[in-house]
Amino acid sequence: MINNLNAADLPRPAPRSSNPEIMASEIIERLTYRIGKDVKVAKPHDWLTATILVVRDRIIDKWMESTRKAYANNSKRVYYLSLEFLIGRLMRDAISNIGLMHEIRDALSSLGVDLDVIAGLEPDAALGNGGLGRLAACFMESMATVDIPAYGYGIRYVHGLFRQQMADGWQVELPETWLAHGNPWEFERRESSYEVGFGGSVETIGGYEDPQRFVWKPAERVIAMAYDTPVVGWRGTRVNTLRLWSAQPIDPILLAAFNAGDHIGALRESNKAESLTRVLYPADATPAGQELRLRQEFFFSSASLQDILRRHLQQYPDFTSLPEKVSIQLNDTHPAISIAEMMRLLCDVHGLEFEEAWKITQGTFSYTNHTLLPEALESWPVPLLERLLPRHMQIVYAINANTLVYARKEKKMADQQIRSISLIDEGGERRVRMGNLAFIGSHSINGVSALHTDLMKETVFADLHSLYPDRINNKTNGITPRRWLMQCNPGLTSLLREAIGDDFLDDAEKLTALDRFADDAGFREKFAEVKRLNKVRLANTVAQRMGIRVDPSAMFDIQIKRIHEYKRQLLNLVETVALYDQIRSHPELDWVPRVKFFAGKAAPSYHNAKLIIKLANDIARVINNDPAVRGLLKVVFVPNYNVSLAEIMVPAADLSEQISTAGMEASGTGNMKFALNGALTIGTLDGANVEMRDHVGAENIVIFGMTADEVAKARAEGHNPRAIIEGSAELSQALSSIASGVFSPDDRSRFAGLIDGIYNSDWFMVAADFDAYANAQREVDAIWSDPDSWYAKTVRNTARMGWFSSDRTIRQYATEIWRA
Ligand code: GFP
């Protein structure tokens, strides 16, 4: 049996060649034998698939080597559990990381195929909503780069985040179909299948004399089947696995029902199972569909844990070594039910005692919090959890009892603190707090920027923090410089290599060598030229997709991210209107030509966010068609924001808008992408902006507005937005023109409610921060008017942003949390 051979003696395929001629013939081979097409009739998509298959082969060798190495060295494995992985396209990333960009390009061009054209056909894998999912994707690439044996676990949604279309300026959501042409990157693993149950009841066995045991008898069961995608690190150092679960029915068809003529009913169970992993559930959603979301969370948590425990037992005799050999990172609370599921698996299935299982669970899990917004902190109604996961509800009660006894007896906590640390929210409808479950069941809880981590300690987790003062720590987010510099900005990458050599390719912090070039006029000119070409590329994209012409010599001012009131696209729009008014009333002044770009999706049920998109489009229509503006101001809302669009927009930005209400953006990662690519940031002291200011220097970033403390104080003491608005002529004029329908003549009251919100409560401090923001924008204009100063600052941004590489973040997780 081959299985009995030592790993070193196993027969291996011959190493793959990197010779373009050989690769060209391999591409033809794949086209013919795998896709079944003749060169003559092959469509561009066929060329794409054939090319991916050739690239994939080169990754597989490394993949197997990495897996073997992890077994042979008994390495600790890291498991990153995330309901979202916003990976985008994979081909360019993979080719560049294995260092075959020129070779593949040549191989294809010898066949008359343009790499860039077929790369543009690859669908975006949009299995995420925004920053949280994109962070997971950057982390996967960095874990492979810094050589950590890691698996990402998530859901293989058939439909990722919806496609956004504009109908008369309104967002319309259409299904996204990334799997329409198949997915050559993934491997279906039928043998890696697990049963996941829902509902039913719990049987108690034993008691009195025998130790009590619990057996969950689920009423429904589905199969979780694995699909594996290899993730290759920079220079092919290591290849890790992204394992995504797909739900399958136990009985594909109820044959008896079918034969009896019930053709639809015979498929009901099957449809129900498959619907579990059909759609990515958008965040910020309504209570409708809550249950489906909880089912998705449990489904992927349970399958992942069963897989992790199975793999561990394959290598080790029991679970005592689990915390030493396994780290499970919970990406937000979405997989938090894993804590209870781990306890169930260890106690009910593997027969461990509760105390021992609890020690193992806590030693193995760690949790990352990504938001302090109360509405985003998940909690589930107790009756729902009791019905869907009866055994887990019992376990939650047991964990809660132990924790509360400890808090009251040992730590002498008072009633109010006990109420806040409890796993059950007793105010109103009883709910299970998933953040508290994740906290109590983990040995490490981290925030994603220094400010956010401090606020975690002071606000949502204040009492849990005083109970367990060693658990909360900070890991400031990062971005992978491969995708967010080298691939999205090849022009800048070659300029940097020319100036400072190649060291920065392997260690982004080596970019500091660029610092001295900020004062070199010749270099600044080249830097500006790279920016100009990237702006031309964006201008062409916008012309093609939207038929709008923009002038690449104008300042490109860009705000791209999910549309949310706290991210304050509205503040930007109000300032746009104020600027428009100014340009019209003072045509004699020397206005800096600007194009304000927006892009982003609104959660389908988020009314105000959708209204903000409509407002952006209404404002754009009026301003762009007003001859009095003389092209000095343009507004463009680019539809269907996704990773690939970001890859075009980020390198083209002069100005990056990071203007969230202070204390509300946990970190931000878009802010890092822009600055790395040579944009100036206008931003509040929020999230990672604070640390960016420390790194790039206060003189190289434009900071404005209230601090997190000031926002908290204003909210607590009440502030008077009406008085603020009346005190600012620009602001009141802008608000009243929006509210009175200047931009919406077809429905004059369309935005009245939105603007009323600013007058009446101004929760997001749009009025409170307006003047500071408008002044900061004029400061930006002044810098722009002196190109030497502008490019000196932007060069310094690129030079000093290396610390924000996700390689640094992952190294910190590895040494301080995972000890891997
Ligand atoms: C969330 C937070 C961001 C943070 C990311 C990643 O994402 O501040 O940078 O998670 O930690 F809000 P989004 O809101 O951007 O989706």
Tab-separated table of C-alpha atoms in Angstrom, residues 229-470:
chain	number	residue	atom	x	y	z
A	229	THR	CA	-9.178	26.622	-2.386
A	230	PRO	CA	-5.408	26.928	-2.125
A	231	VAL	CA	-4.096	30.293	-0.919
A	232	VAL	CA	-0.534	30.978	-1.910
A	233	GLY	CA	1.749	33.358	-0.031
A	234	TRP	CA	4.290	35.769	-1.420
A	235	ARG	CA	7.099	34.004	-3.306
A	236	GLY	CA	5.151	30.791	-2.858
A	237	THR	CA	6.551	30.405	0.652
A	238	ARG	CA	3.624	28.328	1.722
A	239	VAL	CA	0.162	27.410	0.501
A	240	ASN	CA	-2.723	27.227	2.966
A	241	THR	CA	-6.296	26.088	2.552
A	242	LEU	CA	-9.495	28.061	2.482
A	243	ARG	CA	-12.175	25.477	3.247
A	244	LEU	CA	-15.708	26.591	2.471
A	245	TRP	CA	-18.750	24.533	3.408
A	246	SER	CA	-21.685	23.846	1.175
A	247	ALA	CA	-24.972	22.440	2.517
A	248	GLN	CA	-26.331	19.273	0.954
A	249	PRO	CA	-29.475	17.307	1.755
A	250	ILE	CA	-29.194	13.874	3.319
A	251	ASP	CA	-31.785	12.542	0.860
A	252	PRO	CA	-31.441	14.365	-2.461
A	253	ILE	CA	-34.987	13.371	-3.410
A	254	LEU	CA	-37.854	11.695	-1.570
A	255	LEU	CA	-38.439	9.016	-4.147
A	256	ALA	CA	-41.679	7.685	-2.673
A	257	ALA	CA	-43.238	11.152	-2.734
A	258	PHE	CA	-41.977	11.697	-6.262
A	259	ASN	CA	-43.412	8.417	-7.473
A	260	ALA	CA	-46.696	9.264	-5.842
A	261	GLY	CA	-46.846	12.337	-8.049
A	262	ASP	CA	-45.668	15.012	-5.587
A	263	HIS	CA	-42.809	16.214	-7.772
A	264	ILE	CA	-42.258	19.497	-5.983
A	265	GLY	CA	-42.733	18.148	-2.468
A	266	ALA	CA	-40.206	15.424	-3.189
A	267	LEU	CA	-37.549	18.126	-3.481
A	268	ARG	CA	-38.644	20.252	-0.533
A	269	GLU	CA	-36.102	18.894	1.947
A	270	SER	CA	-33.367	19.121	-0.594
A	271	ASN	CA	-34.184	22.754	-1.377
A	272	LYS	CA	-34.350	23.604	2.271
A	273	ALA	CA	-30.899	22.171	2.893
A	274	GLU	CA	-29.354	23.876	-0.086
A	275	SER	CA	-30.917	27.236	0.746
A	276	LEU	CA	-28.727	27.305	3.839
A	277	THR	CA	-25.645	28.234	1.830
A	278	ARG	CA	-27.332	29.886	-1.117
A	279	VAL	CA	-26.941	33.584	-0.235
A	280	LEU	CA	-24.563	35.741	1.746
A	281	TYR	CA	-26.760	37.388	4.299
A	282	PRO	CA	-26.140	41.113	4.257
A	283	ALA	CA	-25.157	42.678	7.564
A	284	ASP	CA	-27.409	45.294	9.159
A	285	ALA	CA	-30.451	43.324	8.142
A	286	THR	CA	-33.952	43.244	9.570
A	287	PRO	CA	-35.171	40.584	12.031
A	288	ALA	CA	-36.661	38.742	9.061
A	289	GLY	CA	-34.329	35.983	8.074
A	290	GLN	CA	-32.720	36.028	11.524
A	291	GLU	CA	-33.209	32.332	11.843
A	292	LEU	CA	-31.519	31.610	8.527
A	293	ARG	CA	-28.550	33.667	9.639
A	294	LEU	CA	-28.281	31.750	12.921
A	295	ARG	CA	-28.553	28.493	10.990
A	296	GLN	CA	-25.702	29.573	8.713
A	297	GLU	CA	-23.564	30.482	11.691
A	298	PHE	CA	-24.128	27.185	13.448
A	299	PHE	CA	-23.796	25.187	10.248
A	300	PHE	CA	-20.315	26.390	9.413
A	301	SER	CA	-19.162	26.449	13.044
A	302	SER	CA	-20.194	22.863	13.650
A	303	ALA	CA	-18.712	21.526	10.423
A	304	SER	CA	-15.441	23.368	11.016
A	305	LEU	CA	-15.082	22.120	14.598
A	306	GLN	CA	-15.847	18.541	13.641
A	307	ASP	CA	-13.176	18.808	10.982
A	308	ILE	CA	-10.653	20.362	13.384
A	309	LEU	CA	-11.222	17.700	16.048
A	310	ARG	CA	-11.026	14.923	13.475
A	311	ARG	CA	-7.695	16.250	12.199
A	312	HIS	CA	-6.348	16.566	15.724
A	313	LEU	CA	-7.239	12.982	16.646
A	314	GLN	CA	-5.551	11.784	13.473
A	315	GLN	CA	-2.282	13.061	14.906
A	316	TYR	CA	-2.641	13.051	18.696
A	317	PRO	CA	-4.132	10.555	21.159
A	318	ASP	CA	-6.615	12.898	22.841
A	319	PHE	CA	-7.657	16.515	23.297
A	320	THR	CA	-5.416	17.518	26.195
A	321	SER	CA	-2.949	18.894	23.653
A	322	LEU	CA	-5.608	20.853	21.767
A	323	PRO	CA	-4.726	24.333	23.113
A	324	GLU	CA	-1.055	23.685	22.423
A	325	LYS	CA	-1.619	22.444	18.876
A	326	VAL	CA	-4.667	24.377	17.752
A	327	SER	CA	-5.714	28.034	17.791
A	328	ILE	CA	-9.195	28.961	16.680
A	329	GLN	CA	-9.699	32.636	15.910
A	330	LEU	CA	-13.311	33.840	15.847
A	331	ASN	CA	-13.713	36.632	13.313
A	332	ASP	CA	-16.344	38.658	15.150
A	333	THR	CA	-19.251	36.977	16.925
A	334	HIS	CA	-20.658	35.257	13.831
A	335	PRO	CA	-18.931	31.979	14.742
A	336	ALA	CA	-19.355	32.511	18.530
A	337	ILE	CA	-21.781	29.595	18.840
A	338	SER	CA	-18.610	27.522	18.287
A	339	ILE	CA	-17.834	27.934	21.983
A	340	ALA	CA	-20.988	25.996	22.924
A	341	GLU	CA	-20.562	23.541	20.054
A	342	MET	CA	-16.988	22.779	21.118
A	343	MET	CA	-18.249	22.053	24.628
A	344	ARG	CA	-20.964	19.792	23.242
A	345	LEU	CA	-18.549	17.888	21.018
A	346	LEU	CA	-15.986	17.450	23.786
A	347	CYS	CA	-18.489	16.479	26.514
A	348	ASP	CA	-21.355	14.721	24.752
A	349	VAL	CA	-19.548	13.143	21.823
A	350	HIS	CA	-16.033	12.577	23.157
A	351	GLY	CA	-16.936	12.026	26.806
A	352	LEU	CA	-14.864	14.707	28.539
A	353	GLU	CA	-15.935	16.231	31.850
A	354	PHE	CA	-17.349	19.746	31.747
A	355	GLU	CA	-14.466	21.368	33.661
A	356	GLU	CA	-11.796	19.783	31.525
A	357	ALA	CA	-13.637	20.594	28.309
A	358	TRP	CA	-13.990	24.197	29.442
A	359	LYS	CA	-10.265	24.553	30.065
A	360	ILE	CA	-9.509	23.160	26.616
A	361	THR	CA	-12.112	25.395	24.971
A	362	GLN	CA	-10.845	28.581	26.580
A	363	GLY	CA	-7.256	27.668	25.815
A	364	THR	CA	-8.077	27.116	22.161
A	365	PHE	CA	-10.368	30.005	21.263
A	366	SER	CA	-9.656	33.681	20.769
A	367	TYR	CA	-12.013	36.353	19.522
A	368	THR	CA	-11.658	39.516	17.436
A	369	ASN	CA	-14.212	42.257	17.923
A	370	HIS	CA	-14.809	44.528	14.906
A	371	THR	CA	-17.424	46.957	16.073
A	372	LEU	CA	-18.863	48.670	19.107
A	373	LEU	CA	-22.133	49.603	17.398
A	374	PRO	CA	-24.831	48.219	19.697
A	375	GLU	CA	-27.026	47.136	16.789
A	376	ALA	CA	-24.170	45.115	15.330
A	377	LEU	CA	-23.444	43.198	18.553
A	378	GLU	CA	-25.242	39.969	17.917
A	379	SER	CA	-27.745	38.516	20.325
A	380	TRP	CA	-30.313	35.775	19.755
A	381	PRO	CA	-33.750	35.441	21.361
A	382	VAL	CA	-33.646	32.679	23.977
A	383	PRO	CA	-36.766	30.936	22.559
A	384	LEU	CA	-35.140	30.785	19.107
A	385	LEU	CA	-31.958	29.257	20.468
A	386	GLU	CA	-33.944	26.850	22.642
A	387	ARG	CA	-35.869	25.617	19.623
A	388	LEU	CA	-33.011	25.485	17.120
A	389	LEU	CA	-30.120	24.427	19.364
A	390	PRO	CA	-31.594	23.034	22.603
A	391	ARG	CA	-28.386	21.434	23.817
A	392	HIS	CA	-26.365	24.592	23.177
A	393	MET	CA	-28.845	26.598	25.192
A	394	GLN	CA	-28.269	24.249	28.157
A	395	ILE	CA	-24.520	24.665	27.759
A	396	VAL	CA	-24.866	28.453	27.614
A	397	TYR	CA	-26.821	28.344	30.898
A	398	ALA	CA	-24.165	26.163	32.492
A	399	ILE	CA	-21.309	28.439	31.396
A	400	ASN	CA	-23.292	31.429	32.590
A	401	ALA	CA	-23.959	29.931	36.027
A	402	ASN	CA	-20.249	29.183	36.545
A	403	THR	CA	-19.197	32.641	35.407
A	404	LEU	CA	-21.722	34.499	37.508
A	405	VAL	CA	-20.919	32.489	40.628
A	406	TYR	CA	-17.234	33.259	40.126
A	407	ALA	CA	-17.934	36.959	39.560
A	408	ARG	CA	-20.138	37.304	42.614
A	409	LYS	CA	-18.270	35.075	45.067
A	410	GLU	CA	-14.636	35.572	44.121
A	411	LYS	CA	-14.752	39.024	42.612
A	412	LYS	CA	-17.559	40.436	44.742
A	413	MET	CA	-19.271	41.966	41.747
A	414	ALA	CA	-22.414	43.988	42.288
A	415	ASP	CA	-25.803	43.319	40.696
A	416	GLN	CA	-25.365	45.844	37.961
A	417	GLN	CA	-22.050	44.324	36.871
A	418	ILE	CA	-23.506	40.837	37.073
A	419	ARG	CA	-26.287	41.953	34.743
A	420	SER	CA	-23.799	43.302	32.239
A	421	ILE	CA	-21.501	40.262	32.134
A	422	SER	CA	-24.348	37.749	32.008
A	423	LEU	CA	-24.722	35.723	28.820
A	424	ILE	CA	-28.428	36.453	29.001
A	425	ASP	CA	-29.737	39.933	28.432
A	426	GLU	CA	-32.703	40.099	30.792
A	427	GLY	CA	-33.907	43.581	29.846
A	428	GLY	CA	-37.042	42.998	27.767
A	429	GLU	CA	-37.152	39.904	25.558
A	430	ARG	CA	-34.498	37.532	26.902
A	431	ARG	CA	-31.607	37.198	24.508
A	432	VAL	CA	-28.265	35.411	24.431
A	433	ARG	CA	-25.365	37.840	24.020
A	434	MET	CA	-22.922	36.351	21.564
A	435	GLY	CA	-20.192	38.901	22.307
A	436	ASN	CA	-20.193	37.875	25.963
A	437	LEU	CA	-20.143	34.200	24.993
A	438	ALA	CA	-17.157	34.771	22.707
A	439	PHE	CA	-15.419	36.782	25.429
A	440	ILE	CA	-15.976	34.329	28.255
A	441	GLY	CA	-15.032	31.321	26.126
A	442	SER	CA	-11.751	32.805	24.844
A	443	HIS	CA	-8.343	33.443	26.354
A	444	SER	CA	-7.721	36.478	24.138
A	445	ILE	CA	-10.070	39.184	22.936
A	446	ASN	CA	-8.640	41.723	20.555
A	447	GLY	CA	-9.697	45.006	19.053
A	448	VAL	CA	-8.535	46.125	15.619
A	449	SER	CA	-6.936	49.507	16.383
A	450	ALA	CA	-5.487	51.086	19.498
A	451	LEU	CA	-8.420	53.464	19.948
A	452	HIS	CA	-11.030	50.773	19.370
A	453	THR	CA	-9.322	48.491	21.886
A	454	ASP	CA	-9.347	51.232	24.511
A	455	LEU	CA	-13.009	51.896	23.856
A	456	MET	CA	-13.775	48.183	24.175
A	457	LYS	CA	-12.305	48.269	27.651
A	458	GLU	CA	-14.214	51.397	28.572
A	459	THR	CA	-17.604	50.642	27.049
A	460	VAL	CA	-19.164	47.352	25.858
A	461	PHE	CA	-16.765	45.053	27.670
A	462	ALA	CA	-15.962	47.247	30.689
A	463	ASP	CA	-17.312	44.795	33.270
A	464	LEU	CA	-16.000	41.683	31.546
A	465	HIS	CA	-12.652	43.456	31.327
A	466	SER	CA	-12.603	44.071	35.061
A	467	LEU	CA	-13.474	40.414	35.628
A	468	TYR	CA	-10.729	39.184	33.257
A	469	PRO	CA	-8.247	42.088	33.029
A	470	ASP	CA	-5.590	40.159	31.038
